[in-house]
Coordinates of C-alpha atoms in Angstrom, one line a residue:
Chain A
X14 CA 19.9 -7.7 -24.6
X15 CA 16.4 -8.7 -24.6
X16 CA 13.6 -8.7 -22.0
X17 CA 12.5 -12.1 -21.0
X18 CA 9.7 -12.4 -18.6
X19 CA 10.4 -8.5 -17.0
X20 CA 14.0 -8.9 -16.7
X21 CA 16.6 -7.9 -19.0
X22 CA 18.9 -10.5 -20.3
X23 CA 21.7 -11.4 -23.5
X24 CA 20.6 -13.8 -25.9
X25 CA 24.6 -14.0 -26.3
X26 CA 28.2 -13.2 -24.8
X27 CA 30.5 -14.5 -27.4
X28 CA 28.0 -16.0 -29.7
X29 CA 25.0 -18.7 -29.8
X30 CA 26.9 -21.4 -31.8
X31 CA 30.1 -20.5 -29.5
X32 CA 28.8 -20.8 -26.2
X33 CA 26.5 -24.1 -27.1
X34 CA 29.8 -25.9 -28.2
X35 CA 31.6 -24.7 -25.0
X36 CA 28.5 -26.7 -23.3
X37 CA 28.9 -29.4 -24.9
X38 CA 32.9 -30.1 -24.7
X39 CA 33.9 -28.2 -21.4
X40 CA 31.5 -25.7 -19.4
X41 CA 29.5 -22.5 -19.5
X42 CA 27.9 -20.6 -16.9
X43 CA 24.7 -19.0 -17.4
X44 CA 22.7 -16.5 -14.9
X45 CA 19.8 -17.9 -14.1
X46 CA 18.4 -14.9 -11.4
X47 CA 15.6 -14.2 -13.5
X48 CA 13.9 -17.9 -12.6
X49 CA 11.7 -18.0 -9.0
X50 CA 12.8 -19.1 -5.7
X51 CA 9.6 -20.1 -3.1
X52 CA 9.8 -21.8 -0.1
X53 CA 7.1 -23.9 1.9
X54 CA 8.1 -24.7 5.3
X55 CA 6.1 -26.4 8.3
X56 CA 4.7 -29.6 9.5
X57 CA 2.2 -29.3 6.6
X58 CA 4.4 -28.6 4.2
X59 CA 5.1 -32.0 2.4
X60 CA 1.2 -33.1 2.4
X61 CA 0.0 -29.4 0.8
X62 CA 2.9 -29.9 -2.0
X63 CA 1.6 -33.1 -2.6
X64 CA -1.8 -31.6 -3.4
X65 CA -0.6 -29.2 -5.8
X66 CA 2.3 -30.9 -7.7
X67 CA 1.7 -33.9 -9.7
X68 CA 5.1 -35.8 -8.5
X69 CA 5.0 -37.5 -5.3
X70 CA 6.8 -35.4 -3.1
X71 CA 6.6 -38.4 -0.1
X72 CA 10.1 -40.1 -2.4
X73 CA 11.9 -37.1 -1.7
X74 CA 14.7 -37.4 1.4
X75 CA 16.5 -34.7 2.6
X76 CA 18.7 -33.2 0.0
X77 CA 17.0 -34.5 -2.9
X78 CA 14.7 -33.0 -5.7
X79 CA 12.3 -34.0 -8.5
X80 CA 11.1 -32.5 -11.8
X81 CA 7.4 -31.8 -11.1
X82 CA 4.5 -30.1 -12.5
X83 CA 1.6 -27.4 -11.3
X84 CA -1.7 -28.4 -13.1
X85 CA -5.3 -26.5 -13.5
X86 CA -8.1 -28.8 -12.6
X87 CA -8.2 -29.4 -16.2
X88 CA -5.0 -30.7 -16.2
X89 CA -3.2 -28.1 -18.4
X90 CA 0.3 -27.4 -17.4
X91 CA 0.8 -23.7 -15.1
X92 CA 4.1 -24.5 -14.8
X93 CA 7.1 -27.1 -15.1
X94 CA 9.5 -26.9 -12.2
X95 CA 11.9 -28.6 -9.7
X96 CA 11.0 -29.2 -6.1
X97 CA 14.1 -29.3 -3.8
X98 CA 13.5 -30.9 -0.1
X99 CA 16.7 -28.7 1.7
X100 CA 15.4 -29.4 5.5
X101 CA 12.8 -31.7 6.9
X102 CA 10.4 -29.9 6.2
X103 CA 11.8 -27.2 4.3
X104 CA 11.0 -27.2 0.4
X105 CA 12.8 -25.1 -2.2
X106 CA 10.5 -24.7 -5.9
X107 CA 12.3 -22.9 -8.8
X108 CA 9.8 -21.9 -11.3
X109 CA 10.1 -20.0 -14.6
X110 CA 10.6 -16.7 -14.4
X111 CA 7.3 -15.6 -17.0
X112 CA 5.3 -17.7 -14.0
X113 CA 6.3 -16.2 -11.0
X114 CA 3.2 -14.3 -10.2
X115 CA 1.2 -16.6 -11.2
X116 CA 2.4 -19.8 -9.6
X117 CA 2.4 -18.0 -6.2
X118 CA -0.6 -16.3 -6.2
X119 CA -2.4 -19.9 -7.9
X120 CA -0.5 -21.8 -4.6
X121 CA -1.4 -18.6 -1.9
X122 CA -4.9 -19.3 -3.1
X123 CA -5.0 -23.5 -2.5
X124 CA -3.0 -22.8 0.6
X125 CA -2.9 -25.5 3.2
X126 CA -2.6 -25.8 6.9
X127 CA 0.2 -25.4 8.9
X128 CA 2.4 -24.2 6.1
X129 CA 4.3 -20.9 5.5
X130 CA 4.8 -19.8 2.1
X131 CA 7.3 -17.0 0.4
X132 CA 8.2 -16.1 -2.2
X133 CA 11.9 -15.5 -2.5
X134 CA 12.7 -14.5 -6.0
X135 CA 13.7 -10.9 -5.9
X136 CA 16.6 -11.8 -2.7
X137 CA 17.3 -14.9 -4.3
X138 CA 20.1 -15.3 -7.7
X139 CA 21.0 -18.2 -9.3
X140 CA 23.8 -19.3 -11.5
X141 CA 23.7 -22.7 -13.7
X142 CA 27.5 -24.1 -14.7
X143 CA 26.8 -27.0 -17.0
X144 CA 29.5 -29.3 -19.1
X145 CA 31.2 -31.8 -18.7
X146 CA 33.6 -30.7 -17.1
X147 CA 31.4 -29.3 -13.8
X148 CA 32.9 -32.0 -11.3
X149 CA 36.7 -31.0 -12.2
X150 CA 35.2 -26.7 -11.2
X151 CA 33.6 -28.2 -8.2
X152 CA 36.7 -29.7 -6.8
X153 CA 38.8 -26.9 -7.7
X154 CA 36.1 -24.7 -6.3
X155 CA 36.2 -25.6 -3.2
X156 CA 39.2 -28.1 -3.2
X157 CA 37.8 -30.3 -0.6
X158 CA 35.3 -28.8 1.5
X159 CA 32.3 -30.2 0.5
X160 CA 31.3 -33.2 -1.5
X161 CA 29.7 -32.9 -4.8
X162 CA 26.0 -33.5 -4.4
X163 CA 25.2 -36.3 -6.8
X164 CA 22.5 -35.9 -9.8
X165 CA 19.5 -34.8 -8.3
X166 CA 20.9 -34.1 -5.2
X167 CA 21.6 -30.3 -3.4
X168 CA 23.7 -29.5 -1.1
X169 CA 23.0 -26.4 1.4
X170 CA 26.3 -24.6 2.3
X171 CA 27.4 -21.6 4.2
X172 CA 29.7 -19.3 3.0
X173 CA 31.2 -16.5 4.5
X174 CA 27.6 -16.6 6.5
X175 CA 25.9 -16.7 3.6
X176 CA 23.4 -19.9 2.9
X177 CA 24.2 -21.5 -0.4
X178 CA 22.4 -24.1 -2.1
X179 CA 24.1 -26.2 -4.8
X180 CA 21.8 -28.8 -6.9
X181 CA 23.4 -31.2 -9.4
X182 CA 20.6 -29.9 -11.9
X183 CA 20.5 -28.2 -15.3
X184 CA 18.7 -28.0 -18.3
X185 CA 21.2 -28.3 -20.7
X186 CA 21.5 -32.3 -20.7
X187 CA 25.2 -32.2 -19.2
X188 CA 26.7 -33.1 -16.2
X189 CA 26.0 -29.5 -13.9
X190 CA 25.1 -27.3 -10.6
X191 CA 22.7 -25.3 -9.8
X192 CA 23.7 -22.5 -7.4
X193 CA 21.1 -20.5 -5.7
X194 CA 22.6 -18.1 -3.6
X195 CA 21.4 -14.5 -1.5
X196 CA 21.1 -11.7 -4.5
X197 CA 23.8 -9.4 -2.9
X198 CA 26.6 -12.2 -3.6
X199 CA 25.5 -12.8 -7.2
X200 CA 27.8 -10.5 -8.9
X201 CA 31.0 -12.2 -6.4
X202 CA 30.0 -15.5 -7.5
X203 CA 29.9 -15.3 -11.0
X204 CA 33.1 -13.9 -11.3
X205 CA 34.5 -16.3 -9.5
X206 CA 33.3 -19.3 -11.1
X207 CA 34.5 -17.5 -14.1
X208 CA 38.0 -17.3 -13.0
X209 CA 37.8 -20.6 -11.3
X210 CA 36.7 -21.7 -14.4
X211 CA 38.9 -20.0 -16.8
X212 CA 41.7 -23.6 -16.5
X213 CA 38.4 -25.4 -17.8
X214 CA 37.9 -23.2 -20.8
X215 CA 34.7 -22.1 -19.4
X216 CA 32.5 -19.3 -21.3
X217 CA 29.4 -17.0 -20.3
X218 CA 26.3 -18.5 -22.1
X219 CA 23.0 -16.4 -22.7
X220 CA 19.5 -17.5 -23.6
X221 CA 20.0 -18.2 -26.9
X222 CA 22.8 -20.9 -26.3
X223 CA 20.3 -22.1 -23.0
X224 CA 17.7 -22.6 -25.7
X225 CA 19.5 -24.3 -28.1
X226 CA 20.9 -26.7 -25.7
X227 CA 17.1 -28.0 -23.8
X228 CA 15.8 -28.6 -27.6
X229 CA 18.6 -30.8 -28.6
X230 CA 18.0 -32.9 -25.5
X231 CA 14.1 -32.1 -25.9
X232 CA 13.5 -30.7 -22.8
X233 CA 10.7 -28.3 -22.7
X234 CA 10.0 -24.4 -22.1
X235 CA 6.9 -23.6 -20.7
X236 CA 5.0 -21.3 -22.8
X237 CA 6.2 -22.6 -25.7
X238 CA 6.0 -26.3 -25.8
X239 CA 3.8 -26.7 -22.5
X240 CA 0.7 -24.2 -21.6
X241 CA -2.2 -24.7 -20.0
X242 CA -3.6 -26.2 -23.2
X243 CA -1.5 -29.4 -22.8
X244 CA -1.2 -31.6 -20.2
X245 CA 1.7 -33.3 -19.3
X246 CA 0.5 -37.1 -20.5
X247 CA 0.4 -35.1 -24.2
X248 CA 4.1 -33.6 -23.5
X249 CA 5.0 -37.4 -22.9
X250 CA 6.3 -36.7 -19.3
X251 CA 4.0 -38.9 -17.6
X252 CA 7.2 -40.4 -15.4
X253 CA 7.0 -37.3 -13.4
X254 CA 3.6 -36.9 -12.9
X255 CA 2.4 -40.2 -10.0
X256 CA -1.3 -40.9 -10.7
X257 CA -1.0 -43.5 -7.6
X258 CA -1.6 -40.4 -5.5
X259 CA -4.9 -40.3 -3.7
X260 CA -5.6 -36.8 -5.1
X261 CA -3.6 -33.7 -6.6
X262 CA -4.9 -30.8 -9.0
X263 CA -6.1 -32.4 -12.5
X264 CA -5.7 -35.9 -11.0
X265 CA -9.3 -36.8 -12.4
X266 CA -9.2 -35.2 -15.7
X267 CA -5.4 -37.2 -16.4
X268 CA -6.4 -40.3 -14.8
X269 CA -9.5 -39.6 -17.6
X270 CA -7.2 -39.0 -20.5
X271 CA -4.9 -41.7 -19.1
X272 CA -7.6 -44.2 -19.7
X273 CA -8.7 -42.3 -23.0
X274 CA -5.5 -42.1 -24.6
X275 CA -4.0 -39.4 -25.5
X276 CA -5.0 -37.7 -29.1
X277 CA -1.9 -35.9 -29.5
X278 CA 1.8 -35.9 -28.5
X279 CA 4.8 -34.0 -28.2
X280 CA 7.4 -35.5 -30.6
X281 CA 11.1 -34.0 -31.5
X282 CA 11.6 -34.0 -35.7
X283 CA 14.4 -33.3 -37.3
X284 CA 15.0 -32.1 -40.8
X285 CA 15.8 -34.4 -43.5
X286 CA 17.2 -32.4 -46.0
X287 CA 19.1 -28.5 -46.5
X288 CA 16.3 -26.2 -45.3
X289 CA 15.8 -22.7 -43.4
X290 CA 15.7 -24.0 -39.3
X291 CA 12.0 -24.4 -37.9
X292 CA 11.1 -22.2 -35.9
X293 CA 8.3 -21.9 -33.3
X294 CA 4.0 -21.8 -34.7
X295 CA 5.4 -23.3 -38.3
X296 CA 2.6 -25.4 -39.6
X297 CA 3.1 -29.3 -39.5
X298 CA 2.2 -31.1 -43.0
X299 CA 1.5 -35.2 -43.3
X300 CA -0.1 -36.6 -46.5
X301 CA -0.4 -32.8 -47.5
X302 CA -2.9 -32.0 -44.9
X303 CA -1.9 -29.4 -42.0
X304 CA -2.3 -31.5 -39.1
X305 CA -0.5 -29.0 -36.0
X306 CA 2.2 -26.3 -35.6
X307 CA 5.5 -26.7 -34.3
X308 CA 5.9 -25.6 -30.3
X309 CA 9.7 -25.0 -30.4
X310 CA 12.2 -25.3 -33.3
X311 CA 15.7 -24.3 -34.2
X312 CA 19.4 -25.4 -35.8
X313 CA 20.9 -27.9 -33.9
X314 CA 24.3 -26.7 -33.1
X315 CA 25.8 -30.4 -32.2
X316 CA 23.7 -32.1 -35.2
X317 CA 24.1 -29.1 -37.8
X318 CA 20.2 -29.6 -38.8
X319 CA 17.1 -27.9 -38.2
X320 CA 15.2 -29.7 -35.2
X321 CA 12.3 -29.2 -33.8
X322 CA 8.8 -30.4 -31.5
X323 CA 5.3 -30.4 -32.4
X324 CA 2.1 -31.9 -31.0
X325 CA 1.4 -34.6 -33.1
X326 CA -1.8 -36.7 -33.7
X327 CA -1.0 -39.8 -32.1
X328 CA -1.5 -41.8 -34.9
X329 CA 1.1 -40.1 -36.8
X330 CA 3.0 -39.8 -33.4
X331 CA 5.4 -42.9 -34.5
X332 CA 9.5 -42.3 -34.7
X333 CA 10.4 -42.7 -38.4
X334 CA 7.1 -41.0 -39.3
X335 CA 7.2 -38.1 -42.1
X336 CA 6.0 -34.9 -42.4
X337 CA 6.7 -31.6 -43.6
X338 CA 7.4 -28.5 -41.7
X339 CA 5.9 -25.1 -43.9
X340 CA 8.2 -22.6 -43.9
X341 CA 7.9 -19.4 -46.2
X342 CA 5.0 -20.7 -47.5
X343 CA 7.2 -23.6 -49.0
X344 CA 7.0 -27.7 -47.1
X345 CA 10.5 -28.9 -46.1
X346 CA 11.1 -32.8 -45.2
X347 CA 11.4 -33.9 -42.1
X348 CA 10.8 -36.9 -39.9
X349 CA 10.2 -37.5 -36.4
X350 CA 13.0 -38.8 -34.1
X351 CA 13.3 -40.3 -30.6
X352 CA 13.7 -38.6 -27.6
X353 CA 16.6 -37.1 -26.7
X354 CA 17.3 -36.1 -30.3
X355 CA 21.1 -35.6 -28.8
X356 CA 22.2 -38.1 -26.5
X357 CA 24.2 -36.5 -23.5
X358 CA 26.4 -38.0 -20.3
X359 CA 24.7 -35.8 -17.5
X360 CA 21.0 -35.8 -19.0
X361 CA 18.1 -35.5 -16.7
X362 CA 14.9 -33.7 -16.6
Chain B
X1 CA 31.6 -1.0 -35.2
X2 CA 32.8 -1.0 -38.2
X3 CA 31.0 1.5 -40.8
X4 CA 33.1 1.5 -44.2
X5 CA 33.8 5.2 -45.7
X6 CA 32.6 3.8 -49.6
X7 CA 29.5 2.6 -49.0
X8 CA 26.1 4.2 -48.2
X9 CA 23.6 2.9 -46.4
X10 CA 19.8 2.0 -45.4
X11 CA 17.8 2.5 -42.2
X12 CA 17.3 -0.9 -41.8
X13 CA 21.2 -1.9 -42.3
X14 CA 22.0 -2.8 -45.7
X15 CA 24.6 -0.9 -47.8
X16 CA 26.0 -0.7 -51.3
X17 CA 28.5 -0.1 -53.3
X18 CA 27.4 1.1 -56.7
X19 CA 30.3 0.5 -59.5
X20 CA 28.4 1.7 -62.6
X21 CA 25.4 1.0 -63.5
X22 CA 25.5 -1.7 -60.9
X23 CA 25.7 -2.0 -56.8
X24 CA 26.6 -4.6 -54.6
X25 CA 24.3 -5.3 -51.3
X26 CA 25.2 -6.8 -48.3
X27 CA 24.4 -6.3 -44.3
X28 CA 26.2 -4.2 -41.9
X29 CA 28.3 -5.5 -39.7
X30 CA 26.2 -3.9 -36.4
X31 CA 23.4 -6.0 -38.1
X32 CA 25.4 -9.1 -38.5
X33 CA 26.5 -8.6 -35.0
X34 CA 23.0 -8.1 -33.7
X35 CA 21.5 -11.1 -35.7
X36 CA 24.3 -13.4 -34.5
X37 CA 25.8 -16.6 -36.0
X38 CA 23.9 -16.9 -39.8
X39 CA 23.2 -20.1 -40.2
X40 CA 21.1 -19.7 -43.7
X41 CA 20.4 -17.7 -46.3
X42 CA 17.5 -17.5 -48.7
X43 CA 18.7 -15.4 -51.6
X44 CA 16.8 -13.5 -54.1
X45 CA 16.1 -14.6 -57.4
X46 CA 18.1 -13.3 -60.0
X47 CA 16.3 -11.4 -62.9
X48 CA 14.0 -10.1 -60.4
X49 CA 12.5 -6.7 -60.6
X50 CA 12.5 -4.8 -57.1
X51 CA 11.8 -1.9 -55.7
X52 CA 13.7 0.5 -52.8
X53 CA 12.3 -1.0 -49.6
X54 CA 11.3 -4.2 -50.7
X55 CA 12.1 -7.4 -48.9
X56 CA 14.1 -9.3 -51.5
X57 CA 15.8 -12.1 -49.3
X58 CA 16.1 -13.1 -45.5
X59 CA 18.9 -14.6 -43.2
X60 CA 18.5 -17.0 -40.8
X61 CA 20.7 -17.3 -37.4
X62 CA 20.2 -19.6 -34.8
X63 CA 18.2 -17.6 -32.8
X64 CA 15.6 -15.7 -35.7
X65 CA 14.7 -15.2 -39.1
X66 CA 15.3 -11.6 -40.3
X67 CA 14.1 -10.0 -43.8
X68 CA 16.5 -8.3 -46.0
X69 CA 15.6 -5.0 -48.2
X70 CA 17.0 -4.2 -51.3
X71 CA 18.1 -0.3 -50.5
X72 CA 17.4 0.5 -54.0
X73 CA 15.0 0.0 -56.7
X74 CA 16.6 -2.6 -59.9
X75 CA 17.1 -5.7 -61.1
X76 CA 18.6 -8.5 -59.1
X77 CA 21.8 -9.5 -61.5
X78 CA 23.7 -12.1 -59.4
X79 CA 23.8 -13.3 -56.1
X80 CA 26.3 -14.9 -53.6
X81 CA 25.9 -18.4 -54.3
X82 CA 29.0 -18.9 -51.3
X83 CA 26.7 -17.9 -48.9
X84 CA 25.0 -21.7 -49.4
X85 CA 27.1 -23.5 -48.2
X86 CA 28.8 -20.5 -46.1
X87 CA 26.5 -18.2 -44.8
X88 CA 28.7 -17.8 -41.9
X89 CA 30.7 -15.0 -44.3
X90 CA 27.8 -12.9 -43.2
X91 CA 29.1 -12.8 -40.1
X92 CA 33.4 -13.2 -40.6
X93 CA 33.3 -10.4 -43.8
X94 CA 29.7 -8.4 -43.8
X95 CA 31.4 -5.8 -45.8
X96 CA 33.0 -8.2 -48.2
X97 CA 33.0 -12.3 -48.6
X98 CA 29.7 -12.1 -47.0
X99 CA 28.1 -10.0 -49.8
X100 CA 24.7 -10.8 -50.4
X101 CA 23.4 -9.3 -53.9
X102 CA 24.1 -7.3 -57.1
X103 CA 22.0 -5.2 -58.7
X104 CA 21.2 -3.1 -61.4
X105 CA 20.7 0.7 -60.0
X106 CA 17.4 1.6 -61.9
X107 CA 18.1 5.4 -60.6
X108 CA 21.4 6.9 -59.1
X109 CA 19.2 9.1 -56.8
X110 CA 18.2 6.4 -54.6
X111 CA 21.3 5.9 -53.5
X112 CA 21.8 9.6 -53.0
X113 CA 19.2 9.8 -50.7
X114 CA 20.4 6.7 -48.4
X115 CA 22.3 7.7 -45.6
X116 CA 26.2 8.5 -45.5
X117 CA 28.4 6.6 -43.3
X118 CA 28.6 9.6 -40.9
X119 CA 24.8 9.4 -40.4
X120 CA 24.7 5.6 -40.5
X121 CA 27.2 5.7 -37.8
X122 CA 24.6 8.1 -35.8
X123 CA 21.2 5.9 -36.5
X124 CA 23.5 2.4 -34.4
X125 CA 24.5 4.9 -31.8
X126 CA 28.1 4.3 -32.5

């Protein structure tokens, strides 16, 4: 058990390599309670959102969500999370857990009219069931009583007068749900998607599988591969960020780099030969010259090589490109890939 | 977890098993368990001179790198070249496939003073 961001948590239940596998070929569950659950509600609701979040949250019906980002005026990333539109005029965000605090006291303070903001974390618990074989566990699930939500989509649900909400999201690159449901029915729930599960060879997955699985399919963690340092034009997730908007926070300084270019970007690399795995704050080597550290690294369970993401100068920021990764004091080869370095059948951001 | 009568054993969860003037080193199996799947090894060099408490090699899982001390002061005399293209014995056979190192004891009261499997058993709680 570790602690990650005040709560504490297993890095594994049968074992990294174990659970990342089960993933991959048929489903794992993991417990996501630790992440944050706010929700803005009111007539002003949609146009405050839209201030603080760099996606447009106007594209968003009923029932649907987006990947979006919370910005400093500088345009450095506070945090990278999903908004979900449940009601009218009802919005669900699930932040990282590290950024609880500070996302909501950051939104309390640019808080607009005719909106009503909470924070819901500590009654809310969430549970992530990801694999490829999540659409067979739904159907058994509930064998008929409600449709599976399509990717991107949640679905709000009440059962036994409890309000579930189910989003086809995940950060694992599979097919998955999201289920974000009251805290006092966490401990029901997971065992039953365990045993409901059990047909589908479904395992219990900790952090260390959870991290595993976003770096294959290069999806970022916040504090490591994202801070308030880096904007997300750098991270190379510009689709989610809609500089057609009139005006949101860090607009004007990523409309600025926008026309600047970028000097850096995050890439994936991937070992070339037998070497130690990369590891987070390694330094990055091209034409013998340190030229960054890496943000995230690790052995690639699916690829059985050492893989990795660094902020890259753009001009070396090419697929193909090599460099070395220093580790131990000696340079290893490596070269960077494309994006996803693992291509999936349920991958979204 | 399982703490093997023969051996003695470090703090910081190596043990040994002298035979002669030499021992063999390896990891617990509480440490394999809590470093999780190995995924690489960097051994030691052999012919190297180290002392008790030294870091002489580390192991890699998927999740973190960890350094390895040599429990007793010597010279390293072979090492588990299996482990290279295994290193998952670590984790199947900590106490014997997944050895890591032999060495040459430089004094037999070193490994007097490491701890006894009873006491071992007491420092992981188990």
């Amino acid at each position: 058990m570790v602690d990650f961001g005040g709560w504490s948590m297993p890095v594994q239940y049968t074992g990294i390599l174990d659970e990342h596998r089960a993933v991959r070929t048929d489903l794992g569950v993991f417990d996501i309670s630790h992440m944050g659950q706010f929700f803005a509600s009111g007539p002003g609701a949609r146009a405050w959102l839209n201030l603080l979040l760099t996606n447009n949250v106007e594209r968003l019906d009923v029932g649907e969500c987006q990947y979006t980002f919370l910005l400093t005026e500088q345009g450095g990333v506070i945090d990278d999370l999903i908004v979900y539109r449940i009601e009218e005029s009802r919005y669900m965000l699930v932040v990282n857990a590290a950024k609880i605090e500070e996302d909501f006291a950051w939104m309390q303070g640019h808080l607009g009219p005719d909106v009503e903001f909470v924070n819901e974390s500590d009654s809310v618990a969430g549970i992530a069931v990801q694999g490829p074989k999540s659409a067979q566990l739904f159907d058994a699930f509930f064998d008929g009583r409600f449709s599976r939500p399509a990717r991107n989509e949640i679905l709000t649900v009440t059962i036994d007068e409890a309000t579930y909400y189910i989003a086809r999201t995940g950060y694992t690159g599979e097919d998955g749900f999201e289920v974000f449901c009251p805290s006092d029915r966490a401990v029901k729930s997971w065992q039953d998607i365990l045993s409901r599960g059990e047909q589908f060879g479904i395992k219990p997955c900790g952090l260390g599988a959870r991290d595993t699985l976003r770096l294959e399919v290069c999806y970022p963690l916040n504090g490591s591969d994202l801070s308030s340092d880096t904007t997300p034009l750098e991270a190379g997730l510009s689709i989610f960020v809609d500089l057609q908007k009139p005006e949101f926070i860090g607009r004007a300084k990523l409309t600025e780099q926008r026309e600047q270019g970028v000097k850096r970007r995050l890439v994936p690399f991937k070992m070339t030969g037998k070497s130690p795995p990369p590891r987070s704050h390694y330094p990055v080597y091209k034409n013998g010259v340190q030229i960054t550290e890496s943000t995230s690294g690790t052995l690639s369970p699916s690829l059985n090589i050492g893989i990795g993401m660094a902020y890259i100068p753009t001009e070396f920021a090419r697929i193909g490109e090599e460099i070395e990764i220093e580790i131990r004091g000696k340079r290893f080869p490596a070269v960077i890939e494309k994006k996803p370095l693992l291509r999936t059948n349920g991958g979204s951001a | 977890m399982n703490v093997p009568e023969d051996l003695f054993y470090a703090k910081s969860h190596e043990w040994i098993r002298p035979d002669g003037e030499t021992g063999t080193v390896g990891i617990t199996d509480h440490a394999q368990n809590e470093l999780t799947d190995v995924v690489y090894v960097e051994l030691p060099e052999i012919g190297a001179q180290v002392k008790a408490g030294q870091q002489v090699c580390v192991v890699e899982s998927v999740k973190a790198a960890s350094d390895i001390y040599t429990p007793v002061s010597g010279t390293i005399t072979e090492v588990n070249a299996a482990l290279t293209s295994d290193p998952a014995l670590i984790n199947t056979a900590p106490f014997g496939e997944g050895w890591i190192f032999r060495i040459q004891v430089k004094a037999r009261e070193e490994i007097d003073a490491l701890l006894t499997p009873a006491q071992y058993g007491q420092e992981i709680g188990g």
